[in-house]
Short mmCIF file of C-alpha atoms in Angstrom, two decimals:
data_model
loop_
_atom_site.label_atom_id
_atom_site.label_comp_id
_atom_site.label_asym_id
_atom_site.label_seq_id
_atom_site.Cartn_x
_atom_site.Cartn_y
_atom_site.Cartn_z
CA UNK J 4 -9.33 -0.53 -22.12
CA UNK J 5 -13.19 0.48 -21.64
CA UNK J 6 -14.15 -3.38 -21.75
CA UNK J 7 -11.52 -3.96 -18.94
CA UNK J 8 -13.02 -1.14 -16.90
CA UNK J 9 -16.43 -2.42 -17.25
CA UNK J 10 -15.34 -5.90 -16.42
CA UNK J 11 -13.67 -4.64 -13.31
CA UNK J 12 -16.59 -2.51 -12.08
CA UNK J 13 -18.88 -5.53 -12.46
CA UNK J 14 -16.88 -7.70 -10.38
CA UNK J 15 -18.75 -8.40 -6.73
CA UNK J 16 -15.70 -7.14 -4.88
CA UNK J 17 -15.82 -3.72 -6.55
CA UNK J 18 -19.70 -3.58 -6.32
CA UNK J 19 -19.64 -4.08 -2.74
CA UNK J 20 -17.08 -1.33 -2.30
CA UNK J 21 -19.20 0.97 -4.20
CA UNK J 22 -22.18 -0.07 -2.07
CA UNK J 23 -20.38 0.88 1.08
CA UNK J 24 -19.24 4.21 -0.58
CA UNK J 25 -22.77 5.04 -1.56
CA UNK J 26 -24.03 4.05 2.03
CA UNK J 27 -21.61 6.50 3.47
CA UNK J 28 -22.44 9.34 1.05
CA UNK J 29 -26.40 8.99 1.74
CA UNK J 30 -25.41 8.70 5.51
CA UNK J 31 -27.10 5.46 5.99
CA UNK J 32 -27.15 3.57 9.35
CA UNK J 33 -25.10 0.68 7.81
CA UNK J 34 -22.09 0.10 10.02
CA UNK J 35 -19.75 -2.63 10.54
CA UNK J 36 -19.88 -4.27 14.05
CA UNK J 37 -17.06 -2.77 16.38
CA UNK J 38 -13.92 -4.85 15.77
CA UNK J 39 -15.06 -6.57 12.57
CA UNK J 40 -12.72 -4.45 10.32
CA UNK J 41 -9.76 -5.21 12.56
CA UNK J 42 -10.45 -9.02 12.51
CA UNK J 43 -10.80 -8.86 8.70
CA UNK J 44 -7.64 -6.99 8.28
CA UNK J 45 -5.80 -9.64 10.51
CA UNK J 46 -7.20 -12.15 8.31
CA UNK J 47 -5.97 -10.64 4.97
CA UNK J 48 -2.47 -9.98 6.37
CA UNK J 49 -2.02 -13.56 7.48
CA UNK J 50 -3.55 -14.95 4.17
CA UNK J 51 -1.28 -12.83 2.03
CA UNK J 52 1.60 -13.51 4.28
CA UNK J 53 1.24 -17.20 4.22
CA UNK J 54 0.60 -17.42 0.61
CA UNK J 55 3.63 -15.45 -0.17
CA UNK J 56 5.72 -17.51 2.10
CA UNK J 57 4.51 -20.93 0.71
CA UNK J 58 5.08 -19.76 -2.86
CA UNK J 59 8.61 -18.34 -1.98
CA UNK J 60 9.54 -21.65 -0.65
CA UNK J 61 9.15 -23.04 -4.26
CA UNK J 62 11.71 -20.51 -5.80
CA UNK J 63 15.28 -19.95 -5.69
CA UNK J 64 16.83 -16.59 -4.72
CA UNK J 65 18.10 -15.97 -8.33
CA UNK J 66 14.52 -16.33 -9.74
CA UNK J 67 13.28 -13.22 -7.79
CA UNK J 68 16.40 -11.02 -7.35
CA UNK J 69 15.63 -8.46 -10.05
CA UNK J 70 12.07 -7.84 -8.80
CA UNK J 71 13.35 -7.75 -5.32
CA UNK J 72 15.58 -4.84 -6.11
CA UNK J 73 12.90 -3.13 -8.23
CA UNK J 74 10.60 -3.18 -5.10
CA UNK J 75 13.41 -1.96 -2.77
CA UNK J 76 13.93 0.76 -5.37
CA UNK J 77 10.26 1.83 -5.39
CA UNK J 78 10.27 1.74 -1.68
CA UNK J 79 13.06 4.34 -1.48
CA UNK J 80 12.20 6.44 -4.79
CA UNK J 81 8.50 7.05 -4.22
CA UNK J 82 8.79 8.78 -0.77
CA UNK J 83 11.50 11.00 -2.01
CA UNK J 84 9.63 12.05 -5.15
CA UNK J 85 6.57 12.45 -3.09
CA UNK J 86 7.99 14.60 -0.46
CA UNK J 87 9.55 16.91 -3.05
CA UNK J 88 6.33 17.38 -4.99
CA UNK J 89 4.43 18.06 -1.84
CA UNK J 90 7.02 20.79 -0.71
CA UNK J 91 7.13 22.43 -4.15
CA UNK J 92 3.35 23.02 -4.05
CA UNK J 93 3.40 24.40 -0.50
CA UNK J 94 2.63 21.56 1.83
CA UNK J 95 4.23 21.95 5.06
CA UNK J 96 7.17 19.50 6.05
CA UNK J 97 5.24 17.49 8.55
CA UNK J 98 2.23 16.89 6.25
CA UNK J 99 4.49 16.30 3.33
CA UNK J 100 6.40 13.61 5.46
CA UNK J 101 3.18 11.96 6.16
CA UNK J 102 1.92 11.88 2.72
CA UNK J 103 5.30 10.61 1.51
CA UNK J 104 5.25 7.61 3.99
CA UNK J 105 1.66 6.88 3.02
CA UNK J 106 2.32 6.77 -0.62
CA UNK J 107 5.59 4.95 -0.52
CA UNK J 108 4.10 2.24 1.53
CA UNK J 109 1.53 -0.14 0.17
CA UNK J 110 -2.30 -0.94 0.46
CA UNK J 111 -2.89 -4.63 1.34
CA UNK J 112 -6.43 -4.52 0.13
CA UNK J 113 -5.60 -2.82 -3.21
CA UNK J 114 -3.10 -5.52 -3.62
CA UNK J 115 -5.83 -8.37 -2.68
CA UNK J 116 -8.19 -6.70 -5.24
CA UNK J 117 -5.54 -6.82 -8.04
CA UNK J 118 -4.98 -10.55 -7.39
CA UNK J 119 -8.87 -10.82 -7.74
CA UNK J 120 -8.85 -8.92 -10.93
CA UNK J 121 -5.92 -11.14 -12.27
CA UNK J 122 -8.01 -14.08 -11.49
CA UNK J 123 -11.00 -12.61 -13.38
CA UNK J 124 -8.88 -12.07 -16.47
CA UNK J 125 -7.32 -15.36 -16.35
CA UNK J 126 -3.87 -13.62 -16.14
CA UNK J 127 -1.26 -15.61 -14.33
CA UNK J 128 1.54 -13.96 -12.23
CA UNK J 129 4.75 -14.83 -10.19
CA UNK J 130 3.37 -16.24 -6.94
CA UNK J 131 6.24 -14.95 -4.91
CA UNK J 132 4.88 -11.31 -5.50
CA UNK J 133 2.90 -11.67 -2.37
CA UNK J 134 6.17 -11.50 -0.47
CA UNK J 135 7.07 -8.18 -1.99
CA UNK J 136 3.99 -6.53 -0.15
CA UNK J 137 5.87 -7.17 3.10
CA UNK J 138 9.04 -5.69 1.67
CA UNK J 139 7.47 -2.61 0.65
CA UNK J 140 5.70 -1.69 3.96
CA UNK J 141 8.68 -0.42 5.77
CA UNK J 142 11.40 1.51 3.83
CA UNK J 143 9.10 4.44 2.71
CA UNK J 144 8.18 5.14 6.55
CA UNK J 145 11.89 5.14 7.35
CA UNK J 146 12.98 7.17 4.45
CA UNK J 147 10.36 9.79 4.85
CA UNK J 148 11.21 10.34 8.43
CA UNK J 149 14.95 10.52 7.79
CA UNK J 150 14.12 13.23 5.15
CA UNK J 151 12.25 15.23 7.84
CA UNK J 152 15.13 14.56 10.47
CA UNK J 153 17.70 15.88 7.87
CA UNK J 154 15.86 18.87 6.95
CA UNK J 155 14.89 19.93 10.48
CA UNK J 156 18.55 19.06 11.76
CA UNK J 157 19.38 22.84 12.12
CA UNK J 158 16.62 23.16 14.64
CA UNK J 159 18.25 20.86 17.04
CA UNK J 160 20.16 22.46 19.94
CA UNK J 161 23.86 22.88 19.30
CA UNK J 162 24.61 20.69 22.34
CA UNK J 163 25.82 17.40 20.89
CA UNK J 164 24.50 15.26 23.62
CA UNK J 165 21.02 16.67 23.47
CA UNK J 166 21.26 16.54 19.68
CA UNK J 167 21.83 12.81 19.74
CA UNK J 168 18.99 12.25 22.45
CA UNK J 169 16.66 14.19 20.27
CA UNK J 170 17.50 12.19 17.30
CA UNK J 171 17.11 8.82 19.06
CA UNK J 172 13.65 9.91 20.55
CA UNK J 173 12.56 10.70 17.14
CA UNK J 174 13.71 7.49 15.55
CA UNK J 175 12.92 4.94 18.27
CA UNK J 176 9.04 4.97 17.65
CA UNK J 177 9.56 4.90 13.79
CA UNK J 178 11.76 1.98 13.95
CA UNK J 179 9.41 0.14 16.44
CA UNK J 180 6.47 0.84 14.45
CA UNK J 181 8.16 0.04 10.90
CA UNK J 182 9.75 -3.40 12.17
CA UNK J 183 7.08 -4.60 14.71
CA UNK J 184 3.80 -2.69 14.04
CA UNK J 185 0.93 -5.20 13.78
CA UNK J 186 0.60 -5.12 9.93
CA UNK J 187 4.54 -5.68 9.24
CA UNK J 188 4.70 -8.29 12.30
CA UNK J 189 1.77 -10.19 11.02
CA UNK J 190 2.72 -10.40 7.43
CA UNK J 191 6.28 -11.03 8.03
CA UNK J 192 5.50 -13.73 10.73
CA UNK J 193 3.07 -15.39 8.39
CA UNK J 194 5.46 -15.08 5.49
CA UNK J 195 8.30 -16.97 7.38
CA UNK J 196 5.75 -19.41 8.78
CA UNK J 197 4.54 -20.18 5.11
CA UNK J 198 8.20 -20.34 4.02
CA UNK J 199 9.19 -22.73 6.65
CA UNK J 200 6.04 -25.00 6.11
CA UNK J 201 6.31 -24.88 2.43
CA UNK J 202 3.88 -27.09 0.41
CA UNK J 203 3.22 -29.27 3.64
CA UNK J 204 1.30 -26.41 5.16
CA UNK J 205 -1.23 -26.09 2.25
CA UNK J 206 -3.54 -28.88 3.63
CA UNK J 207 -3.91 -26.91 6.85
CA UNK J 208 -4.13 -23.33 5.66
CA UNK J 209 -5.92 -23.65 2.18
CA UNK J 210 -9.55 -24.15 3.49
CA UNK J 211 -9.40 -20.88 5.40
CA UNK J 212 -6.86 -18.76 4.06
CA UNK J 213 -6.71 -19.44 0.47
CA UNK J 214 -10.33 -20.93 -0.60
CA UNK J 215 -12.37 -18.41 1.29
CA UNK J 216 -9.86 -15.30 0.63
CA UNK J 217 -12.25 -13.90 -2.29
CA UNK J 218 -15.32 -13.95 -0.27
CA UNK J 219 -13.74 -12.36 2.80
CA UNK J 220 -12.31 -9.74 0.58
CA UNK J 221 -15.76 -8.60 -0.49
CA UNK J 222 -16.84 -8.27 3.01
CA UNK J 223 -13.72 -6.07 3.84
CA UNK J 224 -14.27 -4.10 0.78
CA UNK J 225 -17.88 -3.18 1.82
CA UNK J 226 -16.36 -1.80 5.22
CA UNK J 227 -13.63 0.01 3.27
CA UNK J 228 -16.39 1.78 1.13
CA UNK J 229 -18.08 2.95 4.41
CA UNK J 230 -14.62 4.29 5.59
CA UNK J 231 -13.61 5.77 2.17
CA UNK J 232 -16.94 7.65 1.84
CA UNK J 233 -16.60 9.08 5.35
CA UNK J 234 -13.06 10.57 4.27
CA UNK J 235 -14.31 12.41 1.34
CA UNK J 236 -15.64 15.44 3.37
CA UNK J 237 -12.14 16.02 4.77
CA UNK J 238 -10.87 16.06 1.09
CA UNK J 239 -13.28 18.60 0.15
CA UNK J 240 -11.99 20.89 2.83
CA UNK J 241 -8.52 20.96 1.51
CA UNK J 242 -9.47 21.85 -2.12
CA UNK J 243 -8.36 20.91 -5.53
CA UNK J 244 -4.73 20.41 -4.76
CA UNK J 245 -5.01 17.39 -2.68
CA UNK J 246 -7.47 15.96 -5.22
CA UNK J 247 -4.95 16.24 -8.00
CA UNK J 248 -2.19 14.58 -5.81
CA UNK J 249 -4.54 11.81 -4.72
CA UNK J 250 -5.32 11.02 -8.38
CA UNK J 251 -2.01 12.12 -9.79
CA UNK J 252 0.10 9.95 -7.60
CA UNK J 253 -1.26 6.61 -8.52
CA UNK J 254 -1.28 7.02 -12.14
CA UNK J 255 2.66 8.47 -12.11
CA UNK J 256 3.72 5.67 -9.67
CA UNK J 257 1.80 3.06 -11.44
CA UNK J 258 3.47 3.84 -14.68
CA UNK J 259 6.91 3.83 -12.86
CA UNK J 260 5.93 0.33 -11.18
CA UNK J 261 4.80 -1.25 -14.48
CA UNK J 262 8.14 -0.07 -15.96
CA UNK J 263 10.14 -1.45 -13.28
CA UNK J 264 8.10 -4.57 -13.37
CA UNK J 265 8.95 -4.92 -17.14
CA UNK J 266 12.64 -4.05 -16.75
CA UNK J 267 12.60 -6.86 -13.96
CA UNK J 268 11.38 -9.35 -16.55
CA UNK J 269 8.18 -10.15 -14.70
CA UNK J 270 5.21 -11.76 -16.59
CA UNK J 271 2.27 -9.70 -17.63
CA UNK J 272 0.37 -10.33 -14.23
CA UNK J 273 3.65 -9.82 -12.26
CA UNK J 274 3.97 -6.35 -13.90
CA UNK J 275 0.56 -5.26 -13.04
CA UNK J 276 1.18 -6.27 -9.46
CA UNK J 277 4.49 -4.28 -9.47
CA UNK J 278 2.45 -1.42 -10.76
CA UNK J 279 -0.22 -1.71 -8.10
CA UNK J 280 2.42 -2.02 -5.38
CA UNK J 281 3.90 1.39 -6.49
CA UNK J 282 0.48 3.11 -7.04
CA UNK J 283 -1.29 2.13 -3.87
CA UNK J 284 -1.20 4.05 -0.63
CA UNK J 285 -0.98 2.66 2.96
CA UNK J 286 -3.80 3.37 5.28
CA UNK J 287 -2.63 0.84 8.06
CA UNK J 288 1.15 0.62 8.73
CA UNK J 289 2.17 4.20 7.45
CA UNK J 290 -0.60 6.31 9.21
CA UNK J 291 -0.06 4.32 12.61
CA UNK J 292 3.79 5.08 12.29
CA UNK J 293 3.07 8.83 11.45
CA UNK J 294 0.67 9.07 14.30
CA UNK J 295 3.47 7.90 16.64
CA UNK J 296 6.24 9.84 15.27
CA UNK J 297 4.98 12.82 13.51
CA UNK J 298 1.88 13.87 15.67
CA UNK J 299 1.77 17.31 14.04
CA UNK J 300 0.61 15.82 10.68
CA UNK J 301 -3.05 16.01 10.06
CA UNK J 302 -4.40 12.50 9.68
CA UNK J 303 -7.44 13.87 7.69
CA UNK J 304 -5.03 14.87 4.79
CA UNK J 305 -2.94 11.77 4.34
CA UNK J 306 -5.76 9.42 5.31
CA UNK J 307 -8.28 11.30 3.39
CA UNK J 308 -6.02 11.19 0.21
CA UNK J 309 -5.21 7.49 0.66
CA UNK J 310 -8.77 6.41 1.47
CA UNK J 311 -10.97 8.88 -0.07
CA UNK J 312 -9.14 9.24 -3.56
CA UNK J 313 -6.42 6.96 -4.30
CA UNK J 314 -8.07 3.65 -3.02
CA UNK J 315 -11.32 4.19 -5.08
CA UNK J 316 -9.33 5.33 -8.00
CA UNK J 317 -7.15 2.29 -7.92
CA UNK J 318 -9.95 -0.07 -7.59
CA UNK J 319 -12.31 1.35 -10.33
CA UNK J 320 -9.87 2.88 -12.99
CA UNK J 321 -6.35 2.15 -11.67
CA UNK J 322 -6.38 -1.63 -12.11
CA UNK J 323 -7.51 -1.67 -15.77
CA UNK J 324 -5.24 1.10 -16.57
CA UNK J 325 -1.94 -0.59 -15.13
CA UNK J 326 -3.18 -3.94 -16.93
CA UNK J 327 -3.31 -1.87 -20.15
CA UNK J 328 -0.02 -0.32 -19.55
CA UNK J 329 1.73 -3.68 -18.79
CA UNK J 330 0.09 -5.09 -21.92
CA UNK J 331 1.78 -2.22 -24.05
CA UNK J 332 5.14 -2.65 -22.47
CA UNK J 333 4.81 -6.45 -22.94
CA UNK J 334 3.88 -6.21 -26.60
#
């Protein structure tokens, strides 16, 4: 386990992330040019979507139906558990909803780093796992907001027409962001393009979206280190409770994800990726949806937990931990 953690920490991608983190903590003047992070995000979303679609075109539905069911289970189960835990420790409904959506959704960059980690350890995985990133983006957002609406139902007016109008007004931006937000739209669109193009599309997309992917990920992680470092102050403001959740959630959900991957008969690498899907927390799609539909929730709480705690934990300790857990369950 120690060897795997050291091996992971010594990878260029993680070292550049730590460099960005340190730069933020020492208040360096290092900054990403405006718009570069957005450009790199678009690149990663397209690259993962295309790769997933092309690989998916090579498999029949029967081959991935079990992991598909497992992924959808995680997308419903994790936000419900997260919401209940947050409420039990005294977090208000709005912030509990935002945290549930954030942790039920997935981090595209953590998933990309997990793929690089498996490549470094020469561990193979089911190529269609890229497609499941897309599937896990939206369910948690919808489930979390459904929970909030159900619990606050009594606050609606008794007038039935007003009730339905209020429900529609609350759900409309949620459904729009869940289905047509830029991350979901780009990944789903790229997945479909890759699926339709199949192997014939490889010659066109491979030089930019496959061969250059590890290097672009390094650049993106440097920027993420800067962002994560800037969120640590917000976490300190809310105390040890959020620190425990930010570390405890990925450990718990990583274990559940690895167990689901094993039950779904995935390979060692596929099981690790299922664990990463469950353990990671969104900082693109879910926060965007929360800002649109639950503006009362405090972004420094759910974004601070996701970026300032869970993301660094998964990159440094989480990936080797889920790998070790998967090895134990596969032995």
